[in-house]
Coordinates of C-alpha atoms and ligand atoms in Angstrom, one line a residue:
X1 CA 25.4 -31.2 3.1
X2 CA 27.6 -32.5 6.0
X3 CA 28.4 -29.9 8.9
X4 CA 32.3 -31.6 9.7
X5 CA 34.0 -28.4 8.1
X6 CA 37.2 -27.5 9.6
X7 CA 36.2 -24.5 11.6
X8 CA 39.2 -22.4 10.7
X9 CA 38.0 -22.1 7.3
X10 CA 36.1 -18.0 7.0
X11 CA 32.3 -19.1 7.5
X12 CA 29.9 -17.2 5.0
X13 CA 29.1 -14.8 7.8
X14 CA 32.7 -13.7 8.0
X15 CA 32.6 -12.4 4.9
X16 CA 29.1 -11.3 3.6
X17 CA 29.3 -7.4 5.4
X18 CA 32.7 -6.9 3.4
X19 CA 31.2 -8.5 0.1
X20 CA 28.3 -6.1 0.3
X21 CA 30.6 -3.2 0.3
X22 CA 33.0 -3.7 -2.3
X23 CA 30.3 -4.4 -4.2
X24 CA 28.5 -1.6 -3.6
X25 CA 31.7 0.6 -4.1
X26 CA 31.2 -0.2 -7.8
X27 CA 29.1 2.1 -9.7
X28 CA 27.4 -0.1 -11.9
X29 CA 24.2 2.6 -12.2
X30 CA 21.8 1.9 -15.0
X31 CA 19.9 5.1 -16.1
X32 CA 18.3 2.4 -19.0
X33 CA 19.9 3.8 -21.7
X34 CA 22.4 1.3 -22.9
X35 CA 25.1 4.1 -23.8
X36 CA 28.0 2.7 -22.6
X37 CA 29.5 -0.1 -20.0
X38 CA 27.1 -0.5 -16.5
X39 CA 28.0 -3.8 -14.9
X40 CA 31.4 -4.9 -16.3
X41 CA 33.3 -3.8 -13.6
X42 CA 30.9 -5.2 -11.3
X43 CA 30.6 -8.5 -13.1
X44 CA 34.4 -8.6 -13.5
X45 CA 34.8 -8.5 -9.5
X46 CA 32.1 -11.5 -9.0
X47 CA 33.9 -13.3 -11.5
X48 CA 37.3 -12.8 -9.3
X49 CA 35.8 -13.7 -6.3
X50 CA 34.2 -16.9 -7.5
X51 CA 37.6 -18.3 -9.6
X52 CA 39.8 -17.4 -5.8
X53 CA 37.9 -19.9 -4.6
X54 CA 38.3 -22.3 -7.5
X55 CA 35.2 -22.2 -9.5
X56 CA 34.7 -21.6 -13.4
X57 CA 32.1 -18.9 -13.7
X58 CA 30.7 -17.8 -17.2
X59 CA 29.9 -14.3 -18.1
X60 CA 27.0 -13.6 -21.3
X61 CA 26.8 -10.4 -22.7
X62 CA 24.4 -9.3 -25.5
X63 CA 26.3 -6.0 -26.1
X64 CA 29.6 -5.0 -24.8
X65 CA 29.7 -4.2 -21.5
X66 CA 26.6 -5.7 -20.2
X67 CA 27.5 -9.2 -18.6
X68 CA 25.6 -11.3 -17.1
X69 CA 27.5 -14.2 -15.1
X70 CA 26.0 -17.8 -14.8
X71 CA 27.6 -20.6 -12.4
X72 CA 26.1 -24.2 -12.6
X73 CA 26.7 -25.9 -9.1
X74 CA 26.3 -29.8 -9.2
X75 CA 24.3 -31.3 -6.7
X76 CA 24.3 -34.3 -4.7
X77 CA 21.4 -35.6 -6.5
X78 CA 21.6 -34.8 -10.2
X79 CA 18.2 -36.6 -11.0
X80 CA 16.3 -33.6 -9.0
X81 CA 15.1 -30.3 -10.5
X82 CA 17.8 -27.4 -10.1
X83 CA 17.0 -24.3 -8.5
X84 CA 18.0 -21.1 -9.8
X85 CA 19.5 -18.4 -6.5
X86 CA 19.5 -15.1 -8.9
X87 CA 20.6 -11.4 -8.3
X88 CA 21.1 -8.2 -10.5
X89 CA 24.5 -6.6 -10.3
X90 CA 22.9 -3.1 -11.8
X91 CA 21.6 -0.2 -10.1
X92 CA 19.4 2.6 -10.8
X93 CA 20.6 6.0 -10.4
X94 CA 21.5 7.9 -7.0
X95 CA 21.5 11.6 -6.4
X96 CA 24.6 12.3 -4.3
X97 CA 23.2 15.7 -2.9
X98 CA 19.7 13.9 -1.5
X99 CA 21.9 11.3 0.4
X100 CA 23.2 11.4 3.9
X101 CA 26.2 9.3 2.8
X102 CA 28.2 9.2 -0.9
X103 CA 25.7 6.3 -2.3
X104 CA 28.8 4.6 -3.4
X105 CA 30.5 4.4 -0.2
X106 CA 29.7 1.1 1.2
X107 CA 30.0 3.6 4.6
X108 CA 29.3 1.2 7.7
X109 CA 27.1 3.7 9.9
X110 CA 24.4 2.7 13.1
X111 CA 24.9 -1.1 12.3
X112 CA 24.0 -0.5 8.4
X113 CA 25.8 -0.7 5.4
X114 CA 25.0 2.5 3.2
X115 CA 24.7 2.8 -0.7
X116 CA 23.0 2.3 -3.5
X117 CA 21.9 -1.2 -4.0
X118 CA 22.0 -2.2 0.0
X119 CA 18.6 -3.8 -0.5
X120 CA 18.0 -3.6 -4.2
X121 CA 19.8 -5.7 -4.6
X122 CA 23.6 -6.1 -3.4
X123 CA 22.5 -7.6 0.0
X124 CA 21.2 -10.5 -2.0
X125 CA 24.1 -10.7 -4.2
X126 CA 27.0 -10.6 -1.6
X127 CA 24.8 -13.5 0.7
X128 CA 25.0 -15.3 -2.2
X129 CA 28.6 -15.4 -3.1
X130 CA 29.5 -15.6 0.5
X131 CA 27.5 -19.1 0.6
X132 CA 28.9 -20.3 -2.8
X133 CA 32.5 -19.9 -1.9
X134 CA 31.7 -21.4 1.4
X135 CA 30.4 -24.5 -0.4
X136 CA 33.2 -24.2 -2.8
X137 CA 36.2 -24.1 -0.2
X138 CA 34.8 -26.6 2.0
X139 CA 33.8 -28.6 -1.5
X140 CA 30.7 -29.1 -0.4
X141 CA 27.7 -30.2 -2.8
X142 CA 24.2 -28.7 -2.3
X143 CA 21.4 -30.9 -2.7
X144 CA 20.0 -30.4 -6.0
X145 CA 22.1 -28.8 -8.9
X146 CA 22.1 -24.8 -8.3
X147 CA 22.2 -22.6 -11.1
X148 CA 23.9 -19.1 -9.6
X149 CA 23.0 -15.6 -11.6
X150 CA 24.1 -12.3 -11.4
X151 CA 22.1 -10.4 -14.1
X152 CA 22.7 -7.2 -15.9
X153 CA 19.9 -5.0 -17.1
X154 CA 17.2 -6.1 -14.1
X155 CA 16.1 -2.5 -13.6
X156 CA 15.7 -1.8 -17.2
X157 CA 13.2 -4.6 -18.0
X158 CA 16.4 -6.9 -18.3
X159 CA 16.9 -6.2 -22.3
X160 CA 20.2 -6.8 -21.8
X161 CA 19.7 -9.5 -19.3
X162 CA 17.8 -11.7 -18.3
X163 CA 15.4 -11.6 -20.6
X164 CA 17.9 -12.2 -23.5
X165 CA 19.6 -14.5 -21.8
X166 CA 16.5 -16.9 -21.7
X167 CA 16.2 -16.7 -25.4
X168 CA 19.9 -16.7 -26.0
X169 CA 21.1 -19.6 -23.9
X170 CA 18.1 -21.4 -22.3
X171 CA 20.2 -24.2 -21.9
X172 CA 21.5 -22.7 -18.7
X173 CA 18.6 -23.4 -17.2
X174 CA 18.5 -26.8 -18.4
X175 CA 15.8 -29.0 -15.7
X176 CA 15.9 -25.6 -13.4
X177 CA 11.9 -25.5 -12.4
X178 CA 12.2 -23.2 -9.0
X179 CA 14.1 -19.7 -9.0
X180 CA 15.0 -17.3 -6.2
X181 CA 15.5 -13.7 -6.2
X182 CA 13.8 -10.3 -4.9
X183 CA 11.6 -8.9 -3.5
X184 CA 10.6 -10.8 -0.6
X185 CA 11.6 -12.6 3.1
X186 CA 12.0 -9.1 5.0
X187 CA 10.4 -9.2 8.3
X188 CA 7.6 -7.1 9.0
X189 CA 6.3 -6.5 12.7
X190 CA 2.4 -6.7 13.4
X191 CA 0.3 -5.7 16.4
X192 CA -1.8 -8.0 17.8
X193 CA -4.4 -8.6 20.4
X194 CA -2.4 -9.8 23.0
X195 CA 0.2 -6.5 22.8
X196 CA 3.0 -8.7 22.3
X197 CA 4.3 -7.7 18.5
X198 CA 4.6 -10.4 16.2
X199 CA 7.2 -10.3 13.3
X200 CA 5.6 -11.7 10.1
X201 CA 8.3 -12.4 6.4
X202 CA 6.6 -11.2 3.3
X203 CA 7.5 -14.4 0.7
X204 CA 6.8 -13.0 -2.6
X205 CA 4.4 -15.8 -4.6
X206 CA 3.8 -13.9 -7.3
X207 CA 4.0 -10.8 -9.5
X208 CA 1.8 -8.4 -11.7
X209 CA 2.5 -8.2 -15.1
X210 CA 3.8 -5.3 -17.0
X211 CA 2.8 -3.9 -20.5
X212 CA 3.8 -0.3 -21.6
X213 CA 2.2 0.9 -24.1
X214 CA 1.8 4.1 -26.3
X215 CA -1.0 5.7 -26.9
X216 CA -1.0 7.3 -30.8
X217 CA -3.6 9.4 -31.6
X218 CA -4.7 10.3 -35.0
X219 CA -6.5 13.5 -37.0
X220 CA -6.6 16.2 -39.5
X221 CA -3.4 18.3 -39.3
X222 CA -4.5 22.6 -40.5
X223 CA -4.8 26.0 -39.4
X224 CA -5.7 26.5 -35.7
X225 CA -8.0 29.2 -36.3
X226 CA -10.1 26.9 -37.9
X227 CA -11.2 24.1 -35.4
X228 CA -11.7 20.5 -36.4
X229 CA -13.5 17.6 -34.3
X230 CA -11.0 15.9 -35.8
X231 CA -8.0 17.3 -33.6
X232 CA -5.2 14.3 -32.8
X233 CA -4.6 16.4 -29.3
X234 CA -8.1 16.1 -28.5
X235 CA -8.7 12.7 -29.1
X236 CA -5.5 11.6 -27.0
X237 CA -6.1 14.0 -24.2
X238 CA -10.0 12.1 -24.0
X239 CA -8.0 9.1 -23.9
X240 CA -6.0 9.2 -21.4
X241 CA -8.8 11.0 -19.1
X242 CA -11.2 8.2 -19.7
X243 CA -8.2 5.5 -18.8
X244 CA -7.2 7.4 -15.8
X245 CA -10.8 7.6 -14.8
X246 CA -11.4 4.0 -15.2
X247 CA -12.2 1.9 -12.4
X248 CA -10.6 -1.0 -12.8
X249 CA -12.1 -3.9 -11.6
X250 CA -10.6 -4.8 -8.3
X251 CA -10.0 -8.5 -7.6
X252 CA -7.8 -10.1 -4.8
X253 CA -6.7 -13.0 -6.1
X254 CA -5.1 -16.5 -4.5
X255 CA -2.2 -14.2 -2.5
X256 CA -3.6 -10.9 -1.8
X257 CA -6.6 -12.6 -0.4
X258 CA -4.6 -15.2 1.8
X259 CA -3.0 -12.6 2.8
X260 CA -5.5 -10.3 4.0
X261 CA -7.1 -12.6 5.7
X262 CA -3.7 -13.5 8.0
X263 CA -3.3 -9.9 8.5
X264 CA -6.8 -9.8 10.1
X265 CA -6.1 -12.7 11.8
X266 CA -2.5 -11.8 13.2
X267 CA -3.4 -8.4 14.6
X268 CA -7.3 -9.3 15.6
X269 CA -8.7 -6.4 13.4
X270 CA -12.3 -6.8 12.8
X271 CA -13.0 -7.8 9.1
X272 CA -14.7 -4.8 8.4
X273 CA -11.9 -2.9 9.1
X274 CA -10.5 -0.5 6.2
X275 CA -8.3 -1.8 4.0
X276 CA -6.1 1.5 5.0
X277 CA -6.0 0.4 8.3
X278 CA -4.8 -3.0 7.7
X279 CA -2.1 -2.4 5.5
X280 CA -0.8 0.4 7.1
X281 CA 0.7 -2.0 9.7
X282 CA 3.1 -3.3 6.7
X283 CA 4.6 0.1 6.6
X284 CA 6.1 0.5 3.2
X285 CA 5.3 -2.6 1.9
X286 CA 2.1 -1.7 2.1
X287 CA 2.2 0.3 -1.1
X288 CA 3.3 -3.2 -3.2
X289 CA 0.4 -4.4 -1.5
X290 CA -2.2 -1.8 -2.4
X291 CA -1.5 -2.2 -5.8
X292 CA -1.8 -5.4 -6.1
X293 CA -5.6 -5.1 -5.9
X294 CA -6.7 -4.4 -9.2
X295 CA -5.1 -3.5 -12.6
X296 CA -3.3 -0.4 -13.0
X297 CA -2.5 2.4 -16.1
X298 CA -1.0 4.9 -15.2
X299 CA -0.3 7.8 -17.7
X300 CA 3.5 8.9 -17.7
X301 CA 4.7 10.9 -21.2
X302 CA 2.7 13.2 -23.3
X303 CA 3.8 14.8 -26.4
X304 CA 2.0 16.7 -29.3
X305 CA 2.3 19.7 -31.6
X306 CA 5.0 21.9 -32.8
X307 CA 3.3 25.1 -32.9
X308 CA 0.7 27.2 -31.1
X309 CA -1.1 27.8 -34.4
X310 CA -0.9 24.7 -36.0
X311 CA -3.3 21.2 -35.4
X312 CA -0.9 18.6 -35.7
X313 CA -1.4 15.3 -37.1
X314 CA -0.3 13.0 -34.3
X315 CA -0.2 13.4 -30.5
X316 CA 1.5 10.5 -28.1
X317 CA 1.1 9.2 -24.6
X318 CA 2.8 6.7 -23.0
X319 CA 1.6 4.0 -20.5
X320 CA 2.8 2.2 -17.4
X321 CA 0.3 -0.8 -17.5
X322 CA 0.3 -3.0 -14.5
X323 CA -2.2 -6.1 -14.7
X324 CA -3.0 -9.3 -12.3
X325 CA -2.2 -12.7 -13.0
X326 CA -4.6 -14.3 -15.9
X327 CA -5.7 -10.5 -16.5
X328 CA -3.6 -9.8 -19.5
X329 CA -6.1 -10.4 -22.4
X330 CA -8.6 -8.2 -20.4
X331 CA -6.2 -5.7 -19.8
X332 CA -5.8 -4.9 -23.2
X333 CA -9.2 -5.1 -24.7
X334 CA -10.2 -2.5 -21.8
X335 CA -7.1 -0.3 -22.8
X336 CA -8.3 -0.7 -26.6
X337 CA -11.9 0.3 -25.7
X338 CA -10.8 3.4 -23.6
X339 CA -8.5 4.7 -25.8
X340 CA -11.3 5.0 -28.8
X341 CA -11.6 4.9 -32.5
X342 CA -8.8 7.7 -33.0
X343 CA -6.7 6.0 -31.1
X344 CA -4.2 2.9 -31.4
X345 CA -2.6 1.6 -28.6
X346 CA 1.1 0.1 -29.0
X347 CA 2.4 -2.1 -26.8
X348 CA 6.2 -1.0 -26.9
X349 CA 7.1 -3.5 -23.8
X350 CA 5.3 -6.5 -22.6
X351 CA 6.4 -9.0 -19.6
X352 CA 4.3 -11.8 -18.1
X353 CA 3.0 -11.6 -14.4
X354 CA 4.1 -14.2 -12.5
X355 CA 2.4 -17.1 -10.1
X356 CA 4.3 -19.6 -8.8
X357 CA 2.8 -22.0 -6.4
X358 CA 2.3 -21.1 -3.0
X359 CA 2.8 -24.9 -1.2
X360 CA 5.4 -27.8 -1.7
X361 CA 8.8 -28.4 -0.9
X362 CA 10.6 -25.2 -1.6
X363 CA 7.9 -23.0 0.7
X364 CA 8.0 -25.7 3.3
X365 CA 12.1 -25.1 3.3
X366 CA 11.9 -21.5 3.1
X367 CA 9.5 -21.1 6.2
X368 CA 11.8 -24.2 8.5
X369 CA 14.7 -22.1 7.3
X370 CA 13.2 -18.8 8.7
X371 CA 11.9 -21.0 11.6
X372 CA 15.0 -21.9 12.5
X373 CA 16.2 -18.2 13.0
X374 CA 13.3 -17.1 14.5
X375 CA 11.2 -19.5 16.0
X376 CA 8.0 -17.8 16.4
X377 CA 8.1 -15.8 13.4
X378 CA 5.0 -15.8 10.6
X379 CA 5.4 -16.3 6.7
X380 CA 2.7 -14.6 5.0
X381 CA 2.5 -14.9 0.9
X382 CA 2.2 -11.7 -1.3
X383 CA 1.6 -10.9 -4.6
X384 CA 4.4 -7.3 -5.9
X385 CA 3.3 -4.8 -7.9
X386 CA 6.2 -4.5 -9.6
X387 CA 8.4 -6.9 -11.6
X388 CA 11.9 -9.3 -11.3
X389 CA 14.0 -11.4 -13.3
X390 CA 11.5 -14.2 -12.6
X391 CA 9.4 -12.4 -14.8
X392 CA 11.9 -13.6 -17.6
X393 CA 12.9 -17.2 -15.9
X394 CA 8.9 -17.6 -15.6
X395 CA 9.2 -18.0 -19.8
X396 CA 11.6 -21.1 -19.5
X397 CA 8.4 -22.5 -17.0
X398 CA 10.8 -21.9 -14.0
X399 CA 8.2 -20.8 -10.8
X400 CA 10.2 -17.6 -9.0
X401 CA 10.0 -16.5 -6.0
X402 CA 10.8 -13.5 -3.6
X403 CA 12.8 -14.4 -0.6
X404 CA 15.9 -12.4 0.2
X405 CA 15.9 -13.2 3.9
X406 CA 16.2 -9.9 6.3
X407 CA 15.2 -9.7 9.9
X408 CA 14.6 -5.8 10.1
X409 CA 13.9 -3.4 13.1
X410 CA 10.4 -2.5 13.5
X411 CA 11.1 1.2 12.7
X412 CA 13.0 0.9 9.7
X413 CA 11.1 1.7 6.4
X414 CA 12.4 -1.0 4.2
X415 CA 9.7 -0.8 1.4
X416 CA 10.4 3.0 0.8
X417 CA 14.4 2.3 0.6
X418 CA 13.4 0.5 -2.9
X419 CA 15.0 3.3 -5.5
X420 CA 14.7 5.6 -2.9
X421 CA 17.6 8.3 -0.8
X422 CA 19.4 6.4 2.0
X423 CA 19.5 3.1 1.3
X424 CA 21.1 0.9 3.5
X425 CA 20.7 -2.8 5.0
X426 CA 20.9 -3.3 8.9
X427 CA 24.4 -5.6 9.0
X428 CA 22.6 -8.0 11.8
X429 CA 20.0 -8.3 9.0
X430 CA 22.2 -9.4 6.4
X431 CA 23.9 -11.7 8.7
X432 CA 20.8 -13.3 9.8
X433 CA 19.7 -13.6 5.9
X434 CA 23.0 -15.3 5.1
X435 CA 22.1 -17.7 7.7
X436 CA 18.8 -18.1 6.5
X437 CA 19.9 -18.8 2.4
X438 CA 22.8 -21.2 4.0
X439 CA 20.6 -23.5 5.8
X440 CA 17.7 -22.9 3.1
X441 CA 20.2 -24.6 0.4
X442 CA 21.8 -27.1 2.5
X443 CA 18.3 -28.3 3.0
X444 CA 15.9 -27.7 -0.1
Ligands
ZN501 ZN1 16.0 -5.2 -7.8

């Protein structure tokens, strides 16, 4: 990428804060039913902003009113792998009375933008278009061939997606082996021996995988003043008391472990220290941490029976089962076991936990582009409890990673603004991640 641009021409930077607003001034909620249109309006608007600057963006949509839009970018070097630079355009749903601000202001408050999706994940998205119509204007070519998403459906599973879209038209992705998205590359800040607080970037290396199941218990249906071993509401509550009682094994694989082990080294803590301790210095991140040490099932739905005097027939649970990478067989035999003879466990949605590698080129760009904002600054490797689009990019063999780029004040509570009331993105921050992607892309 060459750096004579004619320096009248708006800069990514110049445009990224007002992006990120107009964006999130368009409701594009997803409550995960699929009822009716979520991100068409906000889809349409990419669309416009990427064609102003003369580019040919395509939208995919498996039912109406659920596009996705792709972008192919050609690189300098079309022999190279492509790398996929993805974002969702949906949003889950905000309660306007818990808020400080309407959640679909876009308000500009204390240096922050405000609303729904400032970190999850409109940030990302408006960085993104700001650098591809900077590249576009000044008609520059990125290295490699870049493959630009903005997905519908990412925070229901991506149904209507990106997990379709793989299946659908994997030829988007054609010779695409790296992706980046969520949820990653926000600054943390450590104590350490010395006194002197040391800012670390959580780069997101891998992901648990994700299988929600039901639980369908079975037995003999009859009068309730006659009891039966065989009760269906019996078995299932045994059930899901013996899986919620279950200690999973704990394991800390590649990541968590690497990771552990910088934390103790950044902040001097003795090894024995508790683990409670240690990762209460990550503040909210801490909690994708913490569950990202064994395998998880949760119990979420329970249903059964129709009458106080009658057994029924059939009782349900439902699941939220979180497992570690290479833990998915496992997983599911220990589920089976738990849930006993009466009961059958149905796995209603299943998606793949990711593990991409954690050295090479891309990592060694990520960290020089970080470096180059902030010298001194650590990258430490996680593992997220929860799940991406990479999850779905991950089938198509492309390794995803978490690195949305945001330098954040120590006191803000980034990890609980994920979903939750008051969401908003620090507009330094997002100017120093734009920074951050720009360089990253002109380089990797
Ligand atoms: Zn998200």
């Amino acid at each position: 990428m060459t750096e004579t641009i004619a320096t009248s021409m708006p800069g990514p930077e110049d445009e990224v804060v007002r992006l990120c607003q107009e964006l999130i001034r368009i409701d594009s909620t997803n409550d995960g039913t699929n009822s009716g249109p979520v991100e068409e309006k906000a889809a349409a608007w990419v669309v416009e902003r990427l064609r102003e600057v003369g580019l040919d963006p395509q939208t995919y949509e498996r039912v109406p009113g659920r596009p996705s839009v792709v972008l192919r970018l050609e690189g300098e070097d079309r022999t190279r792998p492509g790398l996929c630079l993805h974002g969702h355009l949906d949003v889950v749903p905000a309660n306007a009375a818990d808020w400080q601000v309407d959640p679909f202001s876009g308000e500009l408050r204390d240096g922050c933008i405000w609303g729904r999706g400032a970190v999850d994940m409109k940030d990302m998205d408006a960085m993104i278009l700001a650098i591809v119509r900077h590249l576009a204007r000044t008609g520059t070519k990125p290295p490699r061939d870049l493959v630009i998403a903005f997905f519908a459906d990412e925070e229901a599973a991506g149904t209507y997606g990106a997990q379709w879209l793989v299946q659908a038209h994997p030829e988007l992705f054609d010779g695409v082996t790296e992706a980046i998205s969520e949820v990653g590359g926000y600054s943390v800040t450590l104590p350490t021996p010395s006194g002197t607080p040391k800012r670390a970037y959580l780069l997101q290396t891998a992901e648990k995988g994700l299988m929600w199941v039901t639980l369908r218990a079975t037995g003999r249906a009859g009068h309730a003043s006659v009891p039966s071993a065989d009760n269906a509401i019996t078995h299932l509550a045994q059930a899901v008391a013996r899986i919620a009682a279950h200690p999973w094994p704990g394991e800390y694989i590649e990541p968590v472990s690497r990771l552990l082990a910088d934390l103790g080294r950044i902040t001097g803590l003795d090894p024995d220290t508790d683990l409670d301790t240690i990762l209460g210095h990550l503040g909210g991140a801490g909690g994708f941490v913490r569950a990202t040490l064994a395998d998880t099932a949760v119990p979420t739905v329970l249903s059964g029976g129709y009458k106080h005097n009658v057994i029924p027939q059939e009782a349900t649970a439902k699941l939220d089962g979180r497992f570690l990478p290479g833990h998915e067989e496992e997983f599911l035999t220990t589920l089976r076991q738990l849930a006993g003879e009466h009961v059958e466990v149905i796995i209603e949605t299943q998606a793949p936990a990711v593990s991409a590698p954690a050295t090479g080129s891309l990592i060694d760009a990520m960290a020089a582009a970080v470096h180059a904002e902030d010298p001194d600054a650590e990258i430490l490797q996680y593992c997220l409890s929860a799940g991406t689009d990479n999850k779905s990019l991950s089938v198509l063999g492309i390794a995803g990673y978490g690195f949305v780029p945001l330098r954040l004040p120590e006191d803000l509570d980034f990890g609980g603004m994920f979903h939750g009331i008051d969401e908003r993105v620090p507009v330094d921050a997002l100017l120093f991640g734009t920074r951050v992607l720009a360089r990253l892309i002109a380089t990797c």
